[in-house]
Each structure stands twice: as structure tokens, then as C-alpha cells.
Amino acid sequence: MAYRRTDNVAARLADNRRAILNAARDLVSEGGFAAAQMTEVARKAGVATGTLYRYFPSKEELCRQVFREVSAREMNVLASIAAGKASAATRLTEVLYTFAGRAVRGRRLAYALLAEPVDVGLAEERARFRRMHGDIFAGILADGVAAGEFPPLDVRIAAACIAGAIPTALIGPLAPESHELEEKGERVIEEIVRFCLAGVEGAGAKTIGDMRRSA
Amino acid sequence: MAYRRTDNVAARLADNRRAILNAARDLVSEGGFAAAQMTEVARKAGVATGTLYRYFPSKEELCRQVFREVSAREMNVLASIAAGKASAATRLTEVLYTFAGRAVRGRRLAYALLAEPVDVGLAEERARFRRMHGDIFAGILADGVAAGEFPPLDVRIAAACIAGAIPTALIGPLAPESHELEEKGERVIEEIVRFCLAGVEGAGAKTIGDMRRSA
DNA sequence: GGAGGTACTGAACCACGGTTCAGATCGAAT
DNA sequence: ATTCGATCTGAACCGTGGTTCAGTACCTCC
């Protein structure tokens, strides 16, 4: 009488779900989220349009899921560096190089995650992503301050500055068409990292506010 | 026989154009570009929907125009500081404080210009806006390097870092609902400026790339 | 004042792309 | 083999909001 969900079927369902997510992910990493239209995703996943809605309640939810999976991979890479036991300065340097380097090597995907115009739902997801970057940076900074490696500073704000500086400085070069980075990529990355490290380490002077107030 | 466009009429046309732009601008500074729907703009400007299309070929063009006008005002403020004859360090400090300060005081508008999710057309305009910021920062930095006030650095990249760090660090607080900044605004701004100045001034060490290569 | 052109109106139109759903298909249980 | 629910299909549907355009009012000039 009743109907039991066989392992076989369960597996096929899982496969479908994966196929859909993979199709969406592939489209995104080729043409950004703009290219992830439901019809296209379905075609590429080898299912009918309607089927998508048996696995995801809406396009927004599907895209969010893709965003989370892709960004989680990035975050894990950074998090494992951050969790290492090298000095804070070393870990920070490593994290910055890795962040920037991966963005450059995966231009298209990085553009989709960081800069492509997206609708509010994804913008929310992107904000979360940025916040996670901030958390990682802030963690390292806090270690460094505690260990006396860095001068005292507001780690949350400094972390946010870093999280903003890197993508923006890469964006021109990050744009989907630009091949600029293939040549001077390393050069650019080094300069960006340099700026961020200096921003952290040169926190000594309390003179700025004063300088200004007396201006 | 022929028809001549009287001064009277010309004035009325100009008035209409202004009324439309003003209506759009007001809507944007209240609810972001999302709130600038053609029907609303027309209503607020006191004209019919169709009339909008006698003055602007499309919504995109209208919005771009609004964006340009609003951002031009900001740019002028910064540009006039940058053109001053104080030391580069002073001018940079002034510009950063002004940029961040104005963003904080005009939260909603700043959000629309810098962070609100928008479609590709406006994103393009926003990129231009960022680039102009970069140009201003870069100009000051170049002066400073030439004068020996700052260590040698790639001014374009450093400028891009600054242009990215400020908005991102303000964004959480900049979000339309957040009132966080009303209290700690000054505090946050000082820390951001500090970070950027340090990033510029602490450019001495050529050690970073080396440190990494030997890691 | 009327001829000939310009400007304005706003309801109807339309494109786009996400979403639905009645019917076909498939798998499990008997 | 048959039943029955779960799953899949894809063409049709629909909401949104920008855009159009036939009709009207308005100017200018003679």
C-alpha cells in the first residue's frame, strides 16, 4: 500500500539536486549570476524547468545555495590559514596573498562573488560573505594585537577596510573581459598586500585626529 | 509659417527637465534607486509618464543622469580639497575625512551611490564614480611621493585600496536602517582614515614579497 | 482666427523571465 | 500485472514595470 522511498530513488534525487547545483555553478562561473536563468540551468542539468522547483523553492533560493557553496570553499581555504599557528603577521600575509591570488586566478567567479551587479537576495548573501572575511581578518588582527605584534587598533574596522580594499583594487583588473592581470597580476597583488599590512602595522600614531583638530 | 521655439517655451521645457531630475533625485535620496520608478517620478514631478520620455530616452538614462549629478557634487567637494596647496599629507587627510564624513551624514544617498544593489547600467556609472575617487586620491599621492612626503608606491593601486576600504568599512553602518553611526560615527571615521594613511605612509619595507618568498 | 507644428497625457501595451500545473512517466508494493 | 503515489515534463501563465502612441491641448506665426 504505502510508498517507501528506496535508497535507489533517494540516490537519484540526490544526484538530481547535485546536477542542478552543478549546472548552476558552472553557468555562474562562466557568465556570472546573470547567466543563471532557470531555463538554462534546467537545460544544462538535463531536467525540465519545473523540476527545479521540486528541489528549490525559487530561483533566489537556488542562487543563494550556489553562492554559499562556492563562497564556503573560499572561506575554508582562508580559515585554515587563519587557524594555523604561525605568527599573526605571517598568517595575515598568507591570508591576504591567498585571497587576492585566488581572486585573480578565478577571475570570473571572483567577479560574480564580489562585484557583479546582483539583486537584493544575493547582495545579502554577499554581505554575509564579506562579513565572514572580516571575521577572519579580525581574528588574526586580534591575535596580533594581543601578542604585541601589532599596535592596538580597532580590529573590526581595520578588518573591514581590508575586506573592502582588496576586491576594489582588483576590480578593474577583475572585470570579466580584462586580461590585464595575466601580466602584472603578481605585481598588483604585492602592492595591495603591502598597503593592507602597512595599514595594520602603522597604527602607532594617535596624531591623526589631533593633527586634524588643530588644522 | 515655421515654428519657432520661444524663450518662454524653452524655459518651460528646461523647468520640466529640472522638475523631473529633481523628483528622481528626491526619490533616490529617500528610498534609493529602487524607489525611482517611472510612474513615481512622473507623479512627483507633476507630469504624465509619457512626458518623461520626451526628456530622457529611457529609465536607465534618467537614472544615470541623476547619478552623475549627485556624484558630481561629491566629486567637486573632494576635488577642491585635492587642488589646495597644503601638503599632500594634509590634503589626503582632509579628503578622507570629508569623504567618510559626508557619507555618514548623507547615509541614504551614500548608500545609493556606493552600495545599493543596482542594475548593470548604474553599476557602470558607479564604477566611473569609484574611478574618479581613485583619480583624486592618486593625484594627491603622486604629489606626496614627488615631494618625498610619502615613500615610493604604486599610487593607482593604493588609491584603489582607499576607494574600496572607506565604503566597505562604512557599509554595515551605512545600511539604510542602521543608526549605529549617529553615536560612534566619528570614532569609526577616525579609525578608517588612520588605516588608509598608515597604508600610504608605511610603504617603506620592500620586505613583504621577500618575506613571503622565503616563507 | 485658423493652419501647422510642438508638447503633454495616461491607459494600453509588451517583454522578460520566474513560476505553475495538468498530464505523462516511473517505481514500489502486492 | 496492477495499483497508486511520487516524480518529471514543458508549454502556458502571470506579475512587474518600463515603454509606446493615438488623442488632446497648446504655441507660434500669418
Tab-separated table of C-alpha atoms (C1' of nucleotides) in Angstrom:
chain	number	residue	atom	x	y	z
A	1	MET	CA	0.000	0.000	0.000
A	2	ALA	CA	2.148	2.774	1.254
A	3	TYR	CA	5.036	4.056	-0.727
A	4	ARG	CA	8.566	3.755	0.562
A	5	ARG	CA	11.431	5.854	-0.660
A	6	THR	CA	14.014	3.326	-1.786
A	7	ASP	CA	17.709	4.016	-1.398
A	8	ASN	CA	17.853	3.849	-5.122
A	9	VAL	CA	15.401	6.662	-5.509
A	10	ALA	CA	16.900	8.682	-2.715
A	11	ALA	CA	20.208	8.456	-4.513
A	12	ARG	CA	18.703	9.585	-7.775
A	13	LEU	CA	17.069	12.520	-6.042
A	14	ALA	CA	20.356	13.494	-4.506
A	15	ASP	CA	22.003	13.164	-7.894
A	16	ASN	CA	19.454	15.446	-9.442
A	17	ARG	CA	19.935	18.005	-6.762
A	18	ARG	CA	23.658	17.909	-7.318
A	19	ALA	CA	23.261	18.066	-11.067
A	20	ILE	CA	21.140	21.164	-10.702
A	21	LEU	CA	23.545	22.840	-8.332
A	22	ASN	CA	26.486	21.944	-10.531
A	23	ALA	CA	24.781	23.241	-13.626
A	24	ALA	CA	24.001	26.492	-11.865
A	25	ARG	CA	27.508	26.752	-10.509
A	26	ASP	CA	29.015	26.179	-13.934
A	27	LEU	CA	26.823	28.813	-15.503
A	28	VAL	CA	27.752	31.253	-12.785
A	29	SER	CA	31.448	30.670	-13.163
A	30	GLU	CA	31.150	31.156	-16.904
A	31	GLY	CA	28.821	34.107	-17.127
A	32	GLY	CA	28.079	35.275	-13.619
A	33	PHE	CA	24.724	35.086	-11.889
A	34	ALA	CA	23.182	36.891	-14.802
A	35	ALA	CA	23.699	33.729	-16.841
A	36	ALA	CA	21.957	31.517	-14.327
A	37	GLN	CA	18.446	31.606	-15.764
A	38	MET	CA	16.138	28.854	-14.711
A	39	THR	CA	15.617	27.584	-18.251
A	40	GLU	CA	19.354	27.434	-18.825
A	41	VAL	CA	20.067	25.742	-15.535
A	42	ALA	CA	17.443	23.119	-16.289
A	43	ARG	CA	18.761	22.509	-19.773
A	44	LYS	CA	22.317	22.162	-18.556
A	45	ALA	CA	21.297	19.898	-15.698
A	46	GLY	CA	19.303	17.721	-18.069
A	47	VAL	CA	15.944	18.179	-16.374
A	48	ALA	CA	12.785	20.115	-17.097
A	49	THR	CA	12.253	23.611	-15.823
A	50	GLY	CA	9.511	22.549	-13.483
A	51	THR	CA	11.788	20.017	-11.850
A	52	LEU	CA	13.957	22.765	-10.481
A	53	TYR	CA	11.060	23.742	-8.296
A	54	ARG	CA	10.906	20.294	-6.750
A	55	TYR	CA	14.377	20.908	-5.397
A	56	PHE	CA	14.422	24.617	-4.734
A	57	PRO	CA	11.502	26.847	-3.850
A	58	SER	CA	12.664	29.702	-6.052
A	59	LYS	CA	15.433	30.954	-8.191
A	60	GLU	CA	16.616	33.137	-5.374
A	61	GLU	CA	16.999	30.161	-3.078
A	62	LEU	CA	18.877	28.193	-5.721
A	63	CYS	CA	21.253	31.054	-6.359
A	64	ARG	CA	21.820	31.592	-2.681
A	65	GLN	CA	22.705	27.953	-2.315
A	66	VAL	CA	25.184	28.201	-5.148
A	67	PHE	CA	26.647	31.327	-3.649
A	68	ARG	CA	27.032	29.651	-0.272
A	69	GLU	CA	28.708	26.574	-1.665
A	70	VAL	CA	31.155	28.480	-3.760
A	71	SER	CA	31.986	31.012	-1.113
A	72	ALA	CA	32.272	28.335	1.556
A	73	ARG	CA	35.095	26.774	-0.394
A	74	GLU	CA	36.914	30.101	-0.417
A	75	MET	CA	36.265	30.716	3.233
A	76	ASN	CA	37.615	27.315	4.193
A	77	VAL	CA	40.867	27.972	2.439
A	78	LEU	CA	41.269	31.236	4.302
A	79	ALA	CA	40.032	29.876	7.603
A	80	SER	CA	42.541	27.060	7.620
A	81	ILE	CA	45.361	29.522	7.117
A	82	ALA	CA	43.998	31.753	9.821
A	83	ALA	CA	43.818	28.833	12.217
A	84	GLY	CA	47.489	27.988	11.747
A	85	LYS	CA	49.986	28.650	14.487
A	86	ALA	CA	52.392	30.942	12.707
A	87	SER	CA	52.756	34.492	13.924
A	88	ALA	CA	49.815	36.796	13.290
A	89	ALA	CA	51.828	38.834	10.817
A	90	THR	CA	52.725	35.754	8.835
A	91	ARG	CA	49.193	34.435	8.846
A	92	LEU	CA	47.815	37.782	7.799
A	93	THR	CA	50.267	37.967	4.942
A	94	GLU	CA	49.405	34.450	3.842
A	95	VAL	CA	45.689	35.115	4.005
A	96	LEU	CA	45.941	38.297	2.003
A	97	TYR	CA	48.062	36.718	-0.691
A	98	THR	CA	45.755	33.762	-0.871
A	99	PHE	CA	42.617	35.853	-1.049
A	100	ALA	CA	43.954	38.109	-3.751
A	101	GLY	CA	45.690	35.319	-5.607
A	102	ARG	CA	42.619	33.121	-5.791
A	103	ALA	CA	40.526	36.046	-6.928
A	104	VAL	CA	42.947	36.728	-9.742
A	105	ARG	CA	43.197	33.149	-10.838
A	106	GLY	CA	39.442	32.639	-10.722
A	107	ARG	CA	38.580	35.988	-12.225
A	108	ARG	CA	35.087	35.197	-13.403
A	109	LEU	CA	33.955	33.501	-10.271
A	110	ALA	CA	35.545	36.130	-8.088
A	111	TYR	CA	33.774	38.787	-10.089
A	112	ALA	CA	30.462	37.043	-9.551
A	113	LEU	CA	31.064	36.721	-5.829
A	114	LEU	CA	32.469	40.158	-5.198
A	115	ALA	CA	31.426	42.675	-7.772
A	116	GLU	CA	28.814	41.598	-10.286
A	117	PRO	CA	25.555	43.526	-10.069
A	118	VAL	CA	23.070	41.186	-8.409
A	119	ASP	CA	19.623	41.522	-6.922
A	120	VAL	CA	18.909	42.114	-3.276
A	121	GLY	CA	18.797	38.476	-2.253
A	122	LEU	CA	22.263	37.777	-3.476
A	123	ALA	CA	23.502	41.110	-2.250
A	124	GLU	CA	22.512	39.929	1.195
A	125	GLU	CA	24.453	36.737	0.707
A	126	ARG	CA	27.392	38.746	-0.499
A	127	ALA	CA	27.267	40.925	2.584
A	128	ARG	CA	27.439	37.804	4.724
A	129	PHE	CA	30.440	36.685	2.686
A	130	ARG	CA	32.195	39.980	3.286
A	131	ARG	CA	31.400	39.810	6.954
A	132	MET	CA	32.993	36.376	7.112
A	133	HIS	CA	36.110	37.747	5.503
A	134	GLY	CA	36.035	40.474	8.066
A	135	ASP	CA	35.760	37.928	10.849
A	136	ILE	CA	38.779	36.033	9.625
A	137	PHE	CA	40.883	39.137	9.279
A	138	ALA	CA	39.683	40.442	12.608
A	139	GLY	CA	40.599	37.198	14.320
A	140	ILE	CA	44.162	37.351	13.100
A	141	LEU	CA	44.411	41.018	13.949
A	142	ALA	CA	43.160	40.400	17.463
A	143	ASP	CA	45.802	37.699	17.925
A	144	GLY	CA	48.433	40.082	16.682
A	145	VAL	CA	47.371	42.871	18.959
A	146	ALA	CA	47.233	40.535	21.956
A	147	ALA	CA	50.704	39.245	21.138
A	148	GLY	CA	52.034	42.759	20.785
A	149	GLU	CA	52.876	42.166	17.130
A	150	PHE	CA	50.501	44.902	16.035
A	151	PRO	CA	49.809	48.200	17.729
A	152	PRO	CA	46.418	48.484	19.379
A	153	LEU	CA	43.726	49.083	16.811
A	154	ASP	CA	40.048	48.593	16.267
A	155	VAL	CA	40.264	45.186	14.664
A	156	ARG	CA	36.731	45.155	13.278
A	157	ILE	CA	37.220	48.357	11.373
A	158	ALA	CA	40.671	47.512	10.129
A	159	ALA	CA	39.349	44.144	9.003
A	160	ALA	CA	36.510	45.817	7.121
A	161	CYS	CA	38.991	48.116	5.420
A	162	ILE	CA	40.992	45.150	4.247
A	163	ALA	CA	37.894	43.313	3.096
A	164	GLY	CA	36.992	46.334	1.010
A	165	ALA	CA	40.376	47.321	-0.266
A	166	ILE	CA	41.299	44.020	-1.850
A	167	PRO	CA	38.276	43.486	-4.088
A	168	THR	CA	38.107	47.113	-5.133
A	169	ALA	CA	41.743	47.283	-6.022
A	170	LEU	CA	41.339	44.140	-8.076
A	171	ILE	CA	38.040	45.058	-9.679
A	172	GLY	CA	39.194	46.915	-12.737
A	173	PRO	CA	41.537	44.058	-13.477
A	174	LEU	CA	38.878	41.601	-12.287
A	175	ALA	CA	36.289	42.623	-14.838
A	176	PRO	CA	35.317	39.616	-16.924
A	177	GLU	CA	36.988	40.780	-20.128
A	178	SER	CA	40.155	42.303	-18.739
A	179	HIS	CA	43.266	40.222	-19.205
A	180	GLU	CA	45.431	42.838	-17.622
A	181	LEU	CA	46.145	40.695	-14.629
A	182	GLU	CA	47.723	37.894	-16.544
A	183	GLU	CA	50.808	40.030	-16.830
A	184	LYS	CA	51.014	42.295	-13.855
A	185	GLY	CA	48.931	40.179	-11.513
A	186	GLU	CA	51.653	39.412	-9.019
A	187	ARG	CA	52.784	42.992	-9.049
A	188	VAL	CA	49.311	44.260	-8.215
A	189	ILE	CA	48.775	41.717	-5.511
A	190	GLU	CA	52.017	42.573	-3.812
A	191	GLU	CA	51.162	46.231	-3.722
A	192	ILE	CA	47.714	45.594	-2.310
A	193	VAL	CA	49.020	43.329	0.384
A	194	ARG	CA	51.676	45.872	1.191
A	195	PHE	CA	49.039	48.560	1.646
A	196	CYS	CA	46.938	46.433	3.956
A	197	LEU	CA	49.838	45.305	6.081
A	198	ALA	CA	51.069	48.833	6.400
A	199	GLY	CA	47.570	49.928	7.361
A	200	VAL	CA	47.654	47.459	10.199
A	201	GLU	CA	51.195	47.904	11.348
A	202	GLY	CA	51.417	51.636	11.130
A	203	ALA	CA	48.703	52.121	13.688
A	204	GLY	CA	51.024	53.752	16.145
A	205	ALA	CA	50.322	57.413	15.661
A	206	LYS	CA	47.386	58.789	17.585
A	207	THR	CA	48.250	62.020	15.846
A	208	ILE	CA	45.724	61.984	13.076
A	209	GLY	CA	42.677	63.117	14.916
A	210	ASP	CA	44.816	65.659	16.702
A	211	MET	CA	46.513	66.828	13.535
A	212	ARG	CA	43.094	67.398	12.084
A	213	ARG	CA	41.572	69.071	15.075
A	214	SER	CA	44.415	71.531	15.086
A	215	ALA	CA	44.089	72.130	11.333
B	1	MET	CA	4.890	79.526	-41.264
B	2	ALA	CA	7.595	77.682	-39.472
B	3	TYR	CA	7.512	77.202	-35.761
B	4	ARG	CA	9.994	78.966	-33.508
B	5	ARG	CA	10.834	77.826	-30.036
B	6	THR	CA	10.120	80.881	-27.903
B	7	ASP	CA	12.251	81.700	-24.889
B	8	ASN	CA	9.144	81.223	-22.877
B	9	VAL	CA	8.707	77.695	-24.076
B	10	ALA	CA	12.377	76.908	-23.833
B	11	ALA	CA	12.256	77.968	-20.207
B	12	ARG	CA	9.272	75.792	-19.518
B	13	LEU	CA	10.989	72.846	-21.117
B	14	ALA	CA	14.054	73.421	-19.015
B	15	ASP	CA	11.848	73.699	-15.946
B	16	ASN	CA	10.230	70.403	-16.740
B	17	ARG	CA	13.534	68.731	-17.208
B	18	ARG	CA	14.690	70.051	-13.877
B	19	ALA	CA	11.470	69.053	-12.176
B	20	ILE	CA	11.898	65.521	-13.453
B	21	LEU	CA	15.507	65.304	-12.385
B	22	ASN	CA	14.684	66.759	-9.009
B	23	ALA	CA	11.808	64.384	-8.481
B	24	ALA	CA	14.031	61.465	-9.362
B	25	ARG	CA	16.814	62.732	-7.152
B	26	ASP	CA	14.462	63.159	-4.224
B	27	LEU	CA	13.088	59.668	-4.623
B	28	VAL	CA	16.594	58.284	-4.788
B	29	SER	CA	17.739	60.081	-1.702
B	30	GLU	CA	14.688	58.827	0.158
B	31	GLY	CA	14.480	55.253	-0.989
B	32	GLY	CA	17.434	54.563	-3.224
B	33	PHE	CA	17.312	53.863	-6.931
B	34	ALA	CA	14.847	51.096	-6.253
B	35	ALA	CA	12.302	53.793	-5.417
B	36	ALA	CA	12.828	55.670	-8.654
B	37	GLN	CA	10.088	54.076	-10.737
B	38	MET	CA	8.989	55.960	-13.780
B	39	THR	CA	5.398	56.286	-12.615
B	40	GLU	CA	6.520	57.655	-9.281
B	41	VAL	CA	8.979	60.068	-10.796
B	42	ALA	CA	6.295	61.383	-13.112
B	43	ARG	CA	3.764	61.762	-10.320
B	44	LYS	CA	6.249	63.580	-8.112
B	45	ALA	CA	7.382	65.819	-10.953
B	46	GLY	CA	3.779	66.656	-11.798
B	47	VAL	CA	3.850	65.354	-15.356
B	48	ALA	CA	2.495	62.327	-17.160
B	49	THR	CA	4.529	59.164	-17.507
B	50	GLY	CA	4.876	59.586	-21.224
B	51	THR	CA	6.368	63.016	-20.760
B	52	LEU	CA	9.417	61.534	-19.119
B	53	TYR	CA	10.270	60.006	-22.454
B	54	ARG	CA	10.302	63.379	-24.140
B	55	TYR	CA	13.186	64.335	-21.889
B	56	PHE	CA	15.015	61.065	-21.424
B	57	PRO	CA	15.213	58.144	-23.800
B	58	SER	CA	14.893	55.537	-21.070
B	59	LYS	CA	14.777	54.996	-17.378
B	60	GLU	CA	18.397	53.949	-17.448
B	61	GLU	CA	19.442	57.232	-18.981
B	62	LEU	CA	17.417	59.217	-16.472
B	63	CYS	CA	18.931	57.344	-13.574
B	64	ARG	CA	22.405	57.732	-14.961
B	65	GLN	CA	21.843	61.446	-15.204
B	66	VAL	CA	20.704	61.581	-11.611
B	67	PHE	CA	23.668	59.538	-10.548
B	68	ARG	CA	26.039	61.828	-12.377
B	69	GLU	CA	24.576	64.987	-10.920
B	70	VAL	CA	24.614	63.732	-7.398
B	71	SER	CA	28.047	62.222	-7.611
B	72	ALA	CA	29.438	65.275	-9.350
B	73	ARG	CA	28.566	67.341	-6.316
B	74	GLU	CA	30.530	64.959	-4.142
B	75	MET	CA	33.431	64.886	-6.516
B	76	ASN	CA	33.632	68.646	-6.605
B	77	VAL	CA	33.902	68.869	-2.875
B	78	LEU	CA	36.761	66.411	-2.875
B	79	ALA	CA	38.418	67.844	-5.945
B	80	SER	CA	38.565	71.312	-4.489
B	81	ILE	CA	40.301	70.000	-1.404
B	82	ALA	CA	42.688	67.991	-3.527
B	83	ALA	CA	43.537	71.075	-5.546
B	84	GLY	CA	44.514	73.053	-2.474
B	85	LYS	CA	48.090	73.903	-1.759
B	86	ALA	CA	48.556	72.306	1.629
B	87	SER	CA	50.977	69.416	1.977
B	88	ALA	CA	49.937	66.153	0.383
B	89	ALA	CA	49.529	64.517	3.762
B	90	THR	CA	47.223	67.253	4.940
B	91	ARG	CA	45.178	67.217	1.785
B	92	LEU	CA	44.876	63.449	1.912
B	93	THR	CA	43.711	63.583	5.485
B	94	GLU	CA	41.194	66.279	4.650
B	95	VAL	CA	39.867	64.382	1.678
B	96	LEU	CA	39.460	61.164	3.596
B	97	TYR	CA	37.662	62.831	6.473
B	98	THR	CA	35.433	64.682	4.078
B	99	PHE	CA	34.606	61.618	2.034
B	100	ALA	CA	33.778	59.495	5.038
B	101	GLY	CA	32.054	62.298	6.884
B	102	ARG	CA	29.753	63.192	4.038
B	103	ALA	CA	28.878	59.547	3.537
B	104	VAL	CA	27.931	59.242	7.157
B	105	ARG	CA	25.879	62.403	7.230
B	106	GLY	CA	24.092	61.555	3.995
B	107	ARG	CA	23.604	57.892	4.782
B	108	ARG	CA	20.784	57.148	2.393
B	109	LEU	CA	22.263	58.901	-0.574
B	110	ALA	CA	25.694	57.478	0.107
B	111	TYR	CA	24.166	54.034	0.283
B	112	ALA	CA	22.507	54.548	-3.073
B	113	LEU	CA	25.726	55.769	-4.643
B	114	LEU	CA	28.070	53.253	-3.125
B	115	ALA	CA	26.364	50.091	-2.057
B	116	GLU	CA	22.741	49.653	-3.086
B	117	PRO	CA	22.151	46.761	-5.459
B	118	VAL	CA	21.583	48.320	-8.865
B	119	ASP	CA	21.376	47.076	-12.404
B	120	VAL	CA	24.261	46.970	-14.820
B	121	GLY	CA	23.789	50.453	-16.239
B	122	LEU	CA	24.096	52.106	-12.879
B	123	ALA	CA	26.825	49.740	-11.826
B	124	GLU	CA	28.797	51.117	-14.726
B	125	GLU	CA	28.143	54.625	-13.549
B	126	ARG	CA	29.184	53.628	-10.068
B	127	ALA	CA	32.417	52.195	-11.379
B	128	ARG	CA	33.143	55.500	-13.037
B	129	PHE	CA	32.439	57.234	-9.740
B	130	ARG	CA	34.886	54.972	-7.942
B	131	ARG	CA	37.468	55.555	-10.608
B	132	MET	CA	37.127	59.286	-10.121
B	133	HIS	CA	37.707	58.859	-6.428
B	134	GLY	CA	40.732	56.842	-7.307
B	135	ASP	CA	41.967	59.616	-9.560
B	136	ILE	CA	41.674	62.186	-6.823
B	137	PHE	CA	43.441	60.046	-4.273
B	138	ALA	CA	46.076	59.072	-6.799
B	139	GLY	CA	46.749	62.703	-7.630
B	140	ILE	CA	47.421	63.592	-4.045
B	141	LEU	CA	49.536	60.513	-3.539
B	142	ALA	CA	51.622	61.336	-6.585
B	143	ASP	CA	52.227	64.804	-5.227
B	144	GLY	CA	53.259	63.337	-1.917
B	145	VAL	CA	55.636	60.854	-3.468
B	146	ALA	CA	57.166	63.540	-5.661
B	147	ALA	CA	57.643	65.784	-2.641
B	148	GLY	CA	59.194	62.972	-0.660
B	149	GLU	CA	56.375	63.091	1.865
B	150	PHE	CA	55.372	59.530	1.089
B	151	PRO	CA	57.610	56.619	0.275
B	152	PRO	CA	57.535	55.476	-3.340
B	153	LEU	CA	54.396	53.467	-4.029
B	154	ASP	CA	52.116	52.500	-6.850
B	155	VAL	CA	49.694	55.375	-6.486
B	156	ARG	CA	46.945	53.859	-8.630
B	157	ILE	CA	46.748	50.748	-6.564
B	158	ALA	CA	46.997	52.491	-3.233
B	159	ALA	CA	44.280	54.864	-4.388
B	160	ALA	CA	42.038	51.972	-5.358
B	161	CYS	CA	42.586	50.410	-1.952
B	162	ILE	CA	41.483	53.592	-0.277
B	163	ALA	CA	38.488	53.940	-2.561
B	164	GLY	CA	37.429	50.447	-1.567
B	165	ALA	CA	38.262	50.498	2.095
B	166	ILE	CA	36.205	53.519	3.032
B	167	PRO	CA	32.829	52.488	1.658
B	168	THR	CA	33.173	48.913	2.790
B	169	ALA	CA	34.134	49.857	6.282
B	170	LEU	CA	31.150	52.174	6.416
B	171	ILE	CA	28.667	49.868	4.747
B	172	GLY	CA	27.324	47.975	7.696
B	173	PRO	CA	26.783	51.277	9.468
B	174	LEU	CA	25.677	52.817	6.179
B	175	ALA	CA	22.758	50.470	5.633
B	176	PRO	CA	19.537	52.476	5.357
B	177	GLU	CA	18.101	51.319	8.680
B	178	SER	CA	21.219	51.346	10.798
B	179	HIS	CA	21.521	54.247	13.204
B	180	GLU	CA	24.730	52.966	14.637
B	181	LEU	CA	26.745	55.783	13.173
B	182	GLU	CA	24.908	58.508	14.945
B	183	GLU	CA	26.831	57.577	18.049
B	184	LYS	CA	30.145	56.153	17.049
B	185	GLY	CA	30.396	57.817	13.668
B	186	GLU	CA	33.388	59.976	14.429
B	187	ARG	CA	35.142	57.095	16.090
B	188	VAL	CA	34.712	54.865	13.049
B	189	ILE	CA	35.790	57.535	10.640
B	190	GLU	CA	38.961	58.238	12.554
B	191	GLU	CA	39.952	54.623	12.549
B	192	ILE	CA	39.310	54.249	8.834
B	193	VAL	CA	41.324	57.316	7.994
B	194	ARG	CA	44.083	56.099	10.235
B	195	PHE	CA	44.210	52.802	8.386
B	196	CYS	CA	44.393	54.458	4.988
B	197	LEU	CA	47.057	56.951	5.980
B	198	ALA	CA	49.127	54.223	7.531
B	199	GLY	CA	48.723	52.168	4.378
B	200	VAL	CA	50.180	55.020	2.402
B	201	GLU	CA	52.893	56.102	4.763
B	202	GLY	CA	54.166	52.719	5.812
B	203	ALA	CA	55.209	51.826	2.303
B	204	GLY	CA	58.869	51.664	3.145
B	205	ALA	CA	59.504	47.985	3.538
B	206	LYS	CA	60.248	46.045	0.376
B	207	THR	CA	60.314	43.077	2.674
B	208	ILE	CA	56.862	41.719	2.132
B	209	GLY	CA	57.366	39.922	-1.120
B	210	ASP	CA	60.703	38.692	0.166
B	211	MET	CA	59.301	37.631	3.495
B	212	ARG	CA	56.751	35.610	1.615
B	213	ARG	CA	59.102	34.127	-0.930
B	214	SER	CA	61.312	32.896	1.864
B	215	ALA	CA	58.347	31.501	3.789
C	1	DG	C1'	-8.858	83.061	-36.139
C	2	DG	C1'	-7.050	79.330	-38.208
C	3	DA	C1'	-3.221	76.484	-40.032
C	4	DG	C1'	0.533	73.784	-38.842
C	5	DG	C1'	3.536	72.353	-35.828
C	6	DT	C1'	5.070	71.004	-30.790
C	7	DA	C1'	4.294	69.232	-26.258
C	8	DC	C1'	1.557	66.514	-22.946
C	9	DT	C1'	-1.473	62.803	-21.468
C	10	DG	C1'	-2.270	58.197	-19.443
C	11	DA	C1'	-4.287	53.964	-20.402
C	12	DA	C1'	-2.886	50.168	-23.077
C	13	DC	C1'	0.949	47.538	-24.486
C	14	DC	C1'	4.699	44.418	-24.226
C	15	DA	C1'	8.989	41.872	-22.998
C	16	DC	C1'	11.105	39.280	-19.939
C	17	DG	C1'	11.912	35.595	-17.084
C	18	DG	C1'	10.314	33.269	-12.998
C	19	DT	C1'	6.606	30.156	-11.751
C	20	DT	C1'	2.786	26.884	-12.184
C	21	DC	C1'	0.106	22.719	-13.153
C	22	DA	C1'	-2.480	19.129	-15.800
C	23	DG	C1'	-0.919	15.316	-17.825
C	24	DA	C1'	2.789	11.652	-18.648
C	25	DT	C1'	6.075	8.659	-16.555
C	26	DC	C1'	8.258	5.977	-13.272
C	27	DG	C1'	8.990	2.976	-9.111
C	28	DA	C1'	7.435	0.290	-5.088
C	29	DA	C1'	4.452	-2.766	-3.197
C	30	DT	C1'	1.165	-6.511	-3.638
D	1	DA	C1'	0.081	-7.211	-13.773
D	2	DT	C1'	-1.901	-3.696	-11.447
D	3	DT	C1'	-2.415	-0.006	-8.372
D	4	DC	C1'	-1.111	4.243	-6.536
D	5	DG	C1'	1.654	7.785	-5.053
D	6	DA	C1'	5.900	10.206	-6.191
D	7	DT	C1'	8.350	12.418	-9.689
D	8	DC	C1'	9.052	14.716	-14.008
D	9	DT	C1'	7.691	17.428	-18.060
D	10	DG	C1'	7.401	21.825	-20.650
D	11	DA	C1'	4.159	24.771	-22.629
D	12	DA	C1'	1.251	28.139	-20.813
D	13	DC	C1'	0.757	31.547	-17.363
D	14	DC	C1'	1.460	35.822	-14.949
D	15	DG	C1'	3.298	39.928	-12.407
D	16	DT	C1'	6.123	43.665	-12.828
D	17	DG	C1'	7.384	47.847	-14.503
D	18	DG	C1'	9.341	50.129	-18.490
D	19	DT	C1'	7.662	51.916	-22.917
D	20	DT	C1'	4.529	53.405	-26.553
D	21	DC	C1'	1.110	56.088	-29.144
D	22	DA	C1'	-3.399	57.860	-30.644
D	23	DG	C1'	-5.716	61.570	-28.996
D	24	DT	C1'	-5.772	66.317	-26.949
D	25	DA	C1'	-4.154	70.755	-25.652
D	26	DC	C1'	-1.136	74.229	-26.581
D	27	DC	C1'	2.026	77.626	-29.177
D	28	DT	C1'	3.567	80.440	-32.916
D	29	DC	C1'	3.025	82.800	-36.905
D	30	DC	C1'	0.429	84.958	-40.725
